[in-house]
Amino acid sequence: MRNDTASKPETIFRKDYIAPGFWVDTVEMGFDLDLSATHVATRMTMRRNHDSSEKDLVLFGESLKLLQLRMNGVNLKKSAYKIEGETLRIANAPDEVTLEIETRINPLKNTSLSGLYASNGNFITQCEAEGFRKITWFPDRPDVMAKYTVMLRADKKKFPVLLSNGNLIEEGDLGDGRHFAKWEDPFKKPSYLFALVAGKLVCQEENYKLKSGREVLLQVWVEDGNLDKTQHAMDSLKNSIRWDEERFGLELDLDRFMIVATGDFNMGAMENKGLNIFNTKYVLANPSIATDVDYAGIESVVGHEYFHNWTGNRVTCRDWFQLSLKEGLTVFRDQEFSADLVGTATGRAVKRIEDVRLLRQVQFSEDAGPMAHPVRPDSFVEINNFYTVTIYEKGSEVVRMYYTLLGHDGFRKGMDLYFERHDGQAVECDDFRAAMADSSGRDLTQFERWYSQAGTPRVKVDAIYDAEAQTYSITLSQSCPATPGQTEKLPFHIPVAMGLLGADGKDIPLHSVAYEAQAGATSLVLELTEASQTFVFTGVSSKPVPSLLRNFSAPVVLEIDYSDEELGLLLANDSDPFNRWEAGQRLATRRLVKLTTAVQQGEELSLDGMFIEALRATLNDASLDPAFRELVLTLPSEAMIAEEFKVVDPQAIHTARQFARATITEHLRADLLSAYEGHLTPGKYSPDAQSMAKRGLKNLALSYLLEWSDESTFELAKTQFDDAENMTDRLAALTALTNFSGTDKQAKSAAKSLKAFYKDFKKEALVIDKWFMLQATARTTDVAKIRDLMEHPAFTLNNPNRARSLTFAFCNANPSRFHAVDGSGYALWAELVIALNKLNPQVAARLARSMDRWKKYPESLQVHMKAALQKVADTKKLSKDVLEVVSKALAS
Ligand code: B3K
Ligand code: ZN
């Protein structure tokens, strides 16, 4: 038996790719399921790949007890193969091979939640990226695609439900209290898409008619007692199926599609062929336990996994460096799905703003730190560390740029060609780019740099208005900061959607020699391909205000000097709602940066009337979607403000932002109160976009109102908490109460509400996660309080959701407390990473990333951070997951 540790982790390079020495055509597996000793028998037919330079037959395995290895019917002696680490090699194998392998594994002891593991007495698998090798020896790489038949055998009482990929072809009794089920997946697939689930589960099921008329069976499987929480996931699945038919002409290819929810899961969900396995967080919902944000999350993750059936499963990745081929594309698809479901133009913009906010806050930060990597990385130590916001979110921005450049129909043509060429294949990011180029006739050679160069490009804007000539010239200059291993960067191909606003705030018709075909349009997509380029517009009768990078047409930082007046004009008028919001954020950021500096210098703090009036106007503008107003009124997060500084002072940022919130409330109290009252949603809870938008604005108003100590607003929140009929309103009120700084009596009352909440939802794990998270991110929660909460009987590091709800939330989302000046936050972080490393390396490595940006803090904090990083790095038996993260941080 081997464990997960590696003494000298090896770096894997993209350039070293070699095609597999053998293909696998069929795989038959037999599982005798037992929680502590599962027997796995595998028979596969293989054939030599004459095009490969690899002559050996190579298999991978990890934590396996090998019982038997037979080649073409003959038992292989130990001398006939060689095991080194995770690799088993058979030299001189014949061209046609039937390999039979028996292994024994212990799912109960598998706390890594990768491979076959036990969750609450049930069997669950997670094979992406390299978990299948924890089940049997296998050419566990995504370019080996085979047809699987799977026989499951288990105790009938303990494991009444037996599921695997594809179609159920046989089931029955075995006598002696055991039963079996045989599954066949008609499509060839890579091993990372293999799945099995066995245990005590119940399902909501429905027959669904596809557009073609074919009927399919849809099932959502959950543990007993949760059938009242599956409807939204089922609705989301049906919406996903219909959307992929309508928008991309892609039909579900199986007769049966299953979703299974488990409480023990490392990520959000997994797209196993026909048997998606989900974290309960992205399945279970009803109004009393799930918030609007949860409902939206379920819709998008159900969509995401379903869409993988084509973008990921039918066309998969040649190697893991190509991960964004399926992830970036599938995120783009799920973003479009959510936007299309809302339907309205502002609804789409709201979704876009939310997605961009995440990209900027997390991905831009990743790009600026030690783990920065291209969308198609060149190397990794542990592939699980590369399921990142760069692969997913920046990857989806890259796909969105094709969409922006080629247009709606052009992009669809590209997708059609991609499937026509590559259905059933394992391909590269370059193949996707080629399909987009060939279907449109466009030269996308330079576009390749979006895949090969890391870092967030910056685009600087210089504009000159010539009143006499009536021309307006915009010069765009691009650059990209160095990232680890990449100092020189070449210019990117950047689509810059833009328009020009006149003094009245209206769009000016655009005339530019370079874009003659579109003369008179009010929005254009400029293509910036050189280091610096000037675009000239003619017939401009007065100095315009430029609106650039509309709808955030490229994942770049736009450096432009606007006056407050210009930003005010854009915020009030831009026909592009994204840039309207953006103007508001620029106004806010400017002020928050100033306030932070003032805090540091002990100066008096103040907020100007222009900004407050602009917010008031937006808040009171009934013509605007409440969801959009909520976004404008939400100040940039502390993490976003931090990005504006060379050296980050988390406490000063916190004080500055709080001051701004309180001052806004001081001036807008009456407006906030009427926004609150004007957006109540009485009656039955509904997760439709309109009701969600109302609740969002109302609860934002509530959180502002409680920034200003006052008896009546406290009571408002208290009443909302006590009377709430849905989790959205209840949690919003509880959060506001918990963060309220008032009298002792009020503090006691808030504590009482917190206690009551726990008591009411003790049995709902997902709600208890919220209870922990709310406290982890509360303003007054310090390291000591976290340590206290870790002693709570409901807390455990063994469950990823629970671990994340308290410890990750504190380290990542409570910056002024985590970065305590005495370094106690970092000491806690080190303890947690070390403890998690033993249980679950993937989860540990995620937490390890909280220290990525340690070089951005003052020397006084860096000392403590470095010590904590070093402590983790020096830990014995450190997984390669954690080792990669901390050693890259230390080397930065
Ligand atoms: N493909 C999975 C992620 C697997 C994570 C492996 N560590 C979920 C998704 O992106 O849909
Ligand atoms: Zn995905």
Coordinates of N, CA and C in Angstrom, one line a residue, residues 726-885:
N726 N -38.7 32.7 4.6 CA -37.7 32.0 3.7 C -36.3 32.3 4.3
M727 N -35.4 31.4 3.8 CA -34.0 31.5 4.3 C -33.3 32.8 3.9
T728 N -33.6 33.3 2.7 CA -33.0 34.5 2.2 C -33.2 35.6 3.2
D729 N -34.5 35.9 3.6 CA -34.7 37.0 4.5 C -34.2 36.7 5.9
R730 N -34.3 35.4 6.3 CA -33.9 35.1 7.7 C -32.4 35.3 7.8
L731 N -31.7 34.8 6.9 CA -30.2 34.8 7.0 C -29.7 36.3 6.8
A732 N -30.4 37.0 5.9 CA -30.0 38.4 5.8 C -30.2 39.2 7.1
A733 N -31.3 38.9 7.7 CA -31.6 39.6 9.0 C -30.6 39.2 10.1
L734 N -30.3 37.9 10.1 CA -29.4 37.4 11.2 C -28.0 38.0 10.9
T735 N -27.6 38.1 9.7 CA -26.3 38.6 9.4 C -26.2 40.1 9.9
A736 N -27.2 40.8 9.5 CA -27.3 42.3 9.9 C -27.3 42.4 11.4
L737 N -28.1 41.6 12.1 CA -28.1 41.6 13.6 C -26.8 41.3 14.2
T738 N -26.1 40.3 13.7 CA -24.8 39.8 14.2 C -23.8 40.8 14.0
N739 N -23.8 41.6 13.0 CA -22.8 42.6 12.7 C -23.2 44.0 13.3
F740 N -24.3 44.1 13.9 CA -24.7 45.4 14.4 C -23.9 45.7 15.7
S741 N -23.5 47.0 15.7 CA -22.8 47.4 17.0 C -23.7 48.3 17.7
G742 N -24.4 47.9 18.8 CA -25.3 48.7 19.5 C -25.1 48.5 21.0
T743 N -26.2 48.5 21.7 CA -26.1 48.4 23.2 C -25.9 46.9 23.6
D744 N -25.6 46.7 24.8 CA -25.4 45.4 25.4 C -26.7 44.6 25.2
K745 N -27.8 45.3 25.4 CA -29.1 44.6 25.3 C -29.3 44.1 23.9
Q746 N -28.9 44.9 23.0 CA -29.1 44.5 21.5 C -28.1 43.4 21.2
A747 N -26.9 43.4 21.7 CA -26.0 42.4 21.5 C -26.5 41.0 22.0
K748 N -27.1 41.1 23.2 CA -27.7 39.9 23.8 C -28.8 39.4 22.9
S749 N -29.6 40.3 22.5 CA -30.8 39.9 21.7 C -30.3 39.2 20.3
A750 N -29.2 39.8 19.8 CA -28.7 39.2 18.5 C -28.1 37.8 18.8
A751 N -27.4 37.7 19.9 CA -26.9 36.3 20.3 C -28.0 35.3 20.5
K752 N -29.1 35.8 21.0 CA -30.2 34.9 21.2 C -30.8 34.4 19.9
S753 N -30.9 35.3 18.9 CA -31.3 35.0 17.6 C -30.4 33.9 17.0
L754 N -29.1 34.1 17.1 CA -28.1 33.2 16.6 C -28.3 31.8 17.2
K755 N -28.6 31.8 18.4 CA -28.8 30.5 19.1 C -30.1 29.8 18.6
A756 N -31.1 30.6 18.5 CA -32.4 30.1 18.1 C -32.3 29.5 16.7
F757 N -31.5 30.2 15.8 CA -31.3 29.7 14.4 C -30.6 28.3 14.5
Y758 N -29.6 28.2 15.3 CA -28.9 26.9 15.4 C -29.9 25.8 15.8
K759 N -30.7 26.1 16.8 CA -31.7 25.1 17.4 C -32.7 24.7 16.3
D760 N -33.2 25.7 15.6 CA -34.2 25.4 14.6 C -33.7 24.6 13.4
F761 N -32.4 24.7 13.1 CA -31.9 24.1 11.9 C -30.8 23.0 12.2
K762 N -30.8 22.6 13.4 CA -29.7 21.6 13.9 C -29.6 20.4 12.9
K763 N -30.7 20.0 12.3 CA -30.7 18.8 11.5 C -30.3 19.1 10.1
E764 N -30.2 20.3 9.7 CA -30.0 20.7 8.3 C -28.5 21.1 8.1
A765 N -27.7 20.1 7.7 CA -26.2 20.4 7.6 C -25.9 21.7 6.8
L766 N -26.6 21.9 5.7 CA -26.3 23.0 4.9 C -26.6 24.3 5.6
V767 N -27.6 24.3 6.4 CA -27.9 25.5 7.2 C -26.9 25.8 8.3
I768 N -26.5 24.7 8.9 CA -25.5 24.8 10.0 C -24.2 25.3 9.3
D769 N -23.9 24.9 8.1 CA -22.7 25.6 7.4 C -22.9 27.1 7.3
K770 N -24.1 27.5 7.1 CA -24.3 29.0 7.0 C -24.1 29.6 8.3
W771 N -24.6 28.9 9.4 CA -24.4 29.4 10.7 C -23.0 29.6 11.1
F772 N -22.2 28.7 10.7 CA -20.7 28.8 10.9 C -20.1 30.0 10.1
M773 N -20.6 30.0 8.8 CA -20.0 31.0 7.9 C -20.3 32.4 8.4
L774 N -21.5 32.6 8.8 CA -22.0 33.9 9.2 C -21.1 34.4 10.3
Q775 N -20.8 33.5 11.2 CA -19.9 33.9 12.4 C -18.5 34.1 12.0
A776 N -18.0 33.2 11.0 CA -16.6 33.3 10.6 C -16.3 34.6 9.9
T777 N -17.3 35.2 9.3 CA -17.1 36.5 8.6 C -17.6 37.7 9.3
A778 N -18.1 37.5 10.5 CA -18.6 38.6 11.3 C -17.5 39.6 11.7
R779 N -17.8 40.8 11.8 CA -16.7 41.8 12.0 C -16.0 41.6 13.3
T780 N -16.7 41.1 14.3 CA -16.1 41.0 15.6 C -15.4 39.7 15.8
T781 N -15.5 38.8 14.9 CA -15.0 37.4 15.1 C -13.4 37.4 14.9
D782 N -12.7 37.1 16.0 CA -11.3 37.1 15.9 C -10.8 35.6 15.9
V783 N -9.5 35.5 16.0 CA -9.0 34.1 16.0 C -9.4 33.3 17.1
A784 N -9.5 33.9 18.3 CA -9.9 33.2 19.5 C -11.4 32.7 19.3
K785 N -12.2 33.5 18.7 CA -13.6 33.1 18.5 C -13.6 31.9 17.6
I786 N -12.8 31.9 16.5 CA -12.8 30.8 15.6 C -12.3 29.5 16.3
R787 N -11.3 29.6 17.2 CA -10.9 28.5 17.9 C -12.0 27.9 18.8
D788 N -12.8 28.8 19.4 CA -13.9 28.5 20.2 C -14.9 27.7 19.3
L789 N -15.2 28.2 18.2 CA -16.2 27.6 17.3 C -15.7 26.2 16.8
M790 N -14.4 26.1 16.7 CA -13.9 24.8 16.3 C -14.1 23.7 17.3
E791 N -14.4 24.1 18.5 CA -14.7 23.2 19.6 C -16.2 22.8 19.6
H792 N -16.9 23.5 18.9 CA -18.4 23.2 18.8 C -18.6 21.8 18.4
P793 N -19.5 21.1 19.0 CA -19.8 19.7 18.6 C -20.1 19.5 17.2
A794 N -20.7 20.5 16.6 CA -21.1 20.3 15.1 C -19.9 20.6 14.2
F795 N -18.8 21.0 14.7 CA -17.7 21.3 13.8 C -16.8 20.1 13.6
T796 N -16.4 19.9 12.3 CA -15.4 18.9 12.0 C -14.6 19.3 10.8
L797 N -13.4 18.9 10.8 CA -12.6 19.1 9.6 C -12.8 18.0 8.5
N798 N -13.4 16.9 9.0 CA -13.5 15.7 8.1 C -14.5 16.0 6.9
N799 N -15.4 16.9 7.1 CA -16.4 17.2 6.1 C -16.0 18.5 5.4
P800 N -15.7 18.5 4.1 CA -15.2 19.7 3.4 C -16.2 20.9 3.5
N801 N -17.4 20.7 3.4 CA -18.4 21.8 3.5 C -18.2 22.5 4.8
R802 N -18.2 21.7 5.9 CA -18.1 22.2 7.2 C -16.8 22.9 7.4
A803 N -15.7 22.3 7.0 CA -14.4 22.9 7.1 C -14.3 24.2 6.4
R804 N -14.9 24.3 5.2 CA -14.9 25.5 4.5 C -15.7 26.6 5.2
S805 N -16.9 26.2 5.7 CA -17.8 27.2 6.3 C -17.2 28.0 7.4
L806 N -16.3 27.4 8.2 CA -15.8 28.1 9.3 C -14.3 28.6 8.9
T807 N -13.5 27.6 8.6 CA -12.1 28.0 8.6 C -11.7 28.7 7.3
F808 N -12.2 28.2 6.1 CA -11.9 28.9 4.9 C -12.5 30.3 4.9
A809 N -13.7 30.3 5.3 CA -14.5 31.6 5.3 C -13.7 32.6 6.1
F810 N -13.2 32.2 7.3 CA -12.4 33.2 8.1 C -11.1 33.6 7.4
C811 N -10.3 32.6 6.9 CA -9.1 33.0 6.3 C -9.2 33.8 5.0
N812 N -10.3 33.5 4.2 CA -10.4 34.2 2.9 C -11.4 35.4 2.9
A813 N -12.3 35.4 3.9 CA -13.4 36.4 3.8 C -13.5 37.3 5.0
N814 N -12.5 37.3 5.9 CA -12.6 38.2 7.0 C -11.2 38.8 7.2
P815 N -10.7 39.5 6.1 CA -9.3 39.9 6.1 C -8.8 40.7 7.3
S816 N -9.6 41.6 7.8 CA -9.1 42.5 8.9 C -8.8 41.7 10.1
R817 N -9.5 40.6 10.3 CA -9.3 39.7 11.5 C -8.3 38.6 11.2
F818 N -8.3 38.1 10.0 CA -7.4 37.0 9.7 C -5.9 37.6 9.7
H819 N -5.8 38.8 9.2 CA -4.5 39.4 9.2 C -4.2 40.1 10.5
A820 N -4.6 39.6 11.7 CA -4.3 40.2 13.0 C -2.8 40.5 13.1
V821 N -2.5 41.6 13.7 CA -1.1 42.1 13.7 C -0.2 41.1 14.4
D822 N -0.7 40.3 15.4 CA 0.2 39.4 16.1 C 0.5 38.1 15.4
G823 N -0.1 38.0 14.2 CA 0.2 36.8 13.4 C -0.6 35.5 13.8
S824 N -1.6 35.7 14.7 CA -2.3 34.6 15.3 C -3.2 33.9 14.2
G825 N -3.6 34.7 13.2 CA -4.4 34.2 12.1 C -3.6 33.2 11.3
Y826 N -2.4 33.6 11.1 CA -1.5 32.7 10.2 C -1.1 31.4 11.0
A827 N -0.9 31.5 12.3 CA -0.6 30.3 13.1 C -1.8 29.3 13.0
L828 N -3.0 29.9 13.1 CA -4.2 29.0 13.0 C -4.2 28.4 11.6
W829 N -4.0 29.2 10.6 CA -4.0 28.7 9.2 C -3.0 27.5 9.1
A830 N -1.8 27.7 9.6 CA -0.8 26.6 9.5 C -1.3 25.3 10.2
E831 N -1.8 25.5 11.3 CA -2.4 24.3 12.1 C -3.4 23.6 11.2
L832 N -4.3 24.4 10.6 CA -5.4 23.8 9.9 C -4.9 23.1 8.6
V833 N -4.0 23.7 7.9 CA -3.5 23.1 6.7 C -2.8 21.8 7.0
I834 N -2.1 21.8 8.1 CA -1.3 20.6 8.5 C -2.3 19.5 8.9
A835 N -3.4 19.9 9.6 CA -4.4 18.9 10.0 C -5.1 18.3 8.8
L836 N -5.5 19.2 7.9 CA -6.2 18.8 6.7 C -5.4 18.0 5.8
N837 N -4.1 18.2 5.7 CA -3.2 17.5 4.9 C -3.3 16.0 5.1
K838 N -3.4 15.7 6.4 CA -3.5 14.2 6.7 C -4.8 13.6 6.2
L839 N -5.8 14.4 6.3 CA -7.2 13.9 5.9 C -7.5 13.9 4.4
N840 N -7.2 15.1 3.9 CA -7.7 15.4 2.5 C -6.8 16.4 1.8
P841 N -5.8 15.9 1.2 CA -4.8 16.8 0.6 C -5.4 17.9 -0.4
Q842 N -6.5 17.5 -1.1 CA -7.0 18.5 -2.1 C -7.6 19.7 -1.3
V843 N -8.3 19.4 -0.2 CA -9.0 20.4 0.5 C -7.9 21.3 1.3
A844 N -6.9 20.6 1.8 CA -5.8 21.2 2.4 C -5.1 22.2 1.5
A845 N -4.8 21.8 0.3 CA -4.1 22.6 -0.7 C -5.0 23.9 -1.0
R846 N -6.3 23.7 -1.0 CA -7.2 24.9 -1.3 C -7.0 25.9 -0.2
L847 N -7.0 25.5 1.1 CA -6.8 26.4 2.2 C -5.4 27.0 2.1
A848 N -4.4 26.2 1.7 CA -3.0 26.7 1.6 C -2.9 27.9 0.8
R849 N -3.8 28.0 -0.2 CA -3.8 29.1 -1.2 C -4.1 30.5 -0.5
S850 N -4.7 30.5 0.7 CA -5.0 31.7 1.4 C -3.8 32.6 1.6
M851 N -2.6 32.0 1.5 CA -1.4 32.7 1.8 C -0.6 33.1 0.6
D852 N -1.2 32.9 -0.6 CA -0.6 33.2 -1.9 C 0.1 34.6 -2.0
R853 N -0.7 35.6 -1.5 CA -0.3 37.0 -1.7 C 0.5 37.5 -0.6
W854 N 1.2 36.7 0.2 CA 1.8 37.2 1.4 C 2.8 38.3 1.2
K855 N 3.4 38.4 0.0 CA 4.4 39.4 -0.3 C 3.7 40.8 -0.5
K856 N 2.4 40.9 -0.5 CA 1.7 42.2 -0.6 C 1.5 42.9 0.7
Y857 N 1.9 42.2 1.8 CA 1.6 42.8 3.1 C 2.8 43.4 3.7
P858 N 2.6 44.3 4.7 CA 3.8 45.0 5.3 C 4.8 44.0 5.9
E859 N 6.0 44.4 6.0 CA 7.1 43.5 6.6 C 6.7 42.9 7.9
S860 N 6.0 43.7 8.7 CA 5.7 43.2 10.1 C 4.7 42.0 10.0
L861 N 3.9 41.9 9.0 CA 3.0 40.8 8.8 C 3.8 39.7 8.0
Q862 N 4.6 40.1 7.1 CA 5.3 39.1 6.3 C 6.1 38.1 7.1
V863 N 6.7 38.7 8.2 CA 7.5 37.8 9.1 C 6.7 36.6 9.6
H864 N 5.5 36.9 10.1 CA 4.6 35.9 10.6 C 4.1 35.0 9.5
M865 N 3.9 35.5 8.3 CA 3.3 34.7 7.2 C 4.4 33.7 6.8
K866 N 5.6 34.2 6.7 CA 6.7 33.4 6.2 C 6.9 32.2 7.2
A867 N 6.8 32.6 8.4 CA 7.0 31.5 9.5 C 6.0 30.4 9.3
A868 N 4.7 30.9 9.1 CA 3.6 29.9 9.0 C 3.8 29.1 7.7
L869 N 4.2 29.7 6.6 CA 4.4 28.9 5.4 C 5.5 27.9 5.6
Q870 N 6.6 28.4 6.2 CA 7.7 27.5 6.5 C 7.3 26.3 7.3
K871 N 6.5 26.6 8.3 CA 6.1 25.5 9.2 C 5.3 24.4 8.4
V872 N 4.5 24.9 7.5 CA 3.7 23.9 6.7 C 4.7 23.2 5.8
A873 N 5.6 23.9 5.2 CA 6.5 23.3 4.2 C 7.4 22.3 4.9
D874 N 7.7 22.5 6.2 CA 8.6 21.6 6.9 C 7.9 20.3 7.5
T875 N 6.6 20.3 7.3 CA 5.8 19.2 7.9 C 6.2 17.9 7.2
K876 N 6.3 16.8 8.0 CA 6.6 15.5 7.4 C 5.4 15.0 6.7
K877 N 5.6 14.2 5.7 CA 4.5 13.5 4.9 C 3.6 14.6 4.3
L878 N 4.1 15.6 3.8 CA 3.3 16.6 3.2 C 2.9 16.1 1.8
S879 N 1.6 16.3 1.5 CA 1.1 15.8 0.2 C 1.7 16.7 -0.9
K880 N 1.8 16.2 -2.1 CA 2.4 17.0 -3.2 C 1.4 18.2 -3.5
D881 N 0.1 18.0 -3.2 CA -0.9 19.1 -3.3 C -0.4 20.3 -2.5
V882 N -0.2 20.1 -1.2 CA 0.1 21.2 -0.4 C 1.5 21.7 -0.6
L883 N 2.4 20.8 -0.9 CA 3.8 21.1 -1.1 C 3.9 22.1 -2.3
E884 N 3.2 21.8 -3.4 CA 3.3 22.6 -4.5 C 2.9 24.1 -4.2
V885 N 1.8 24.2 -3.5 CA 1.3 25.5 -3.2 C 2.2 26.3 -2.3

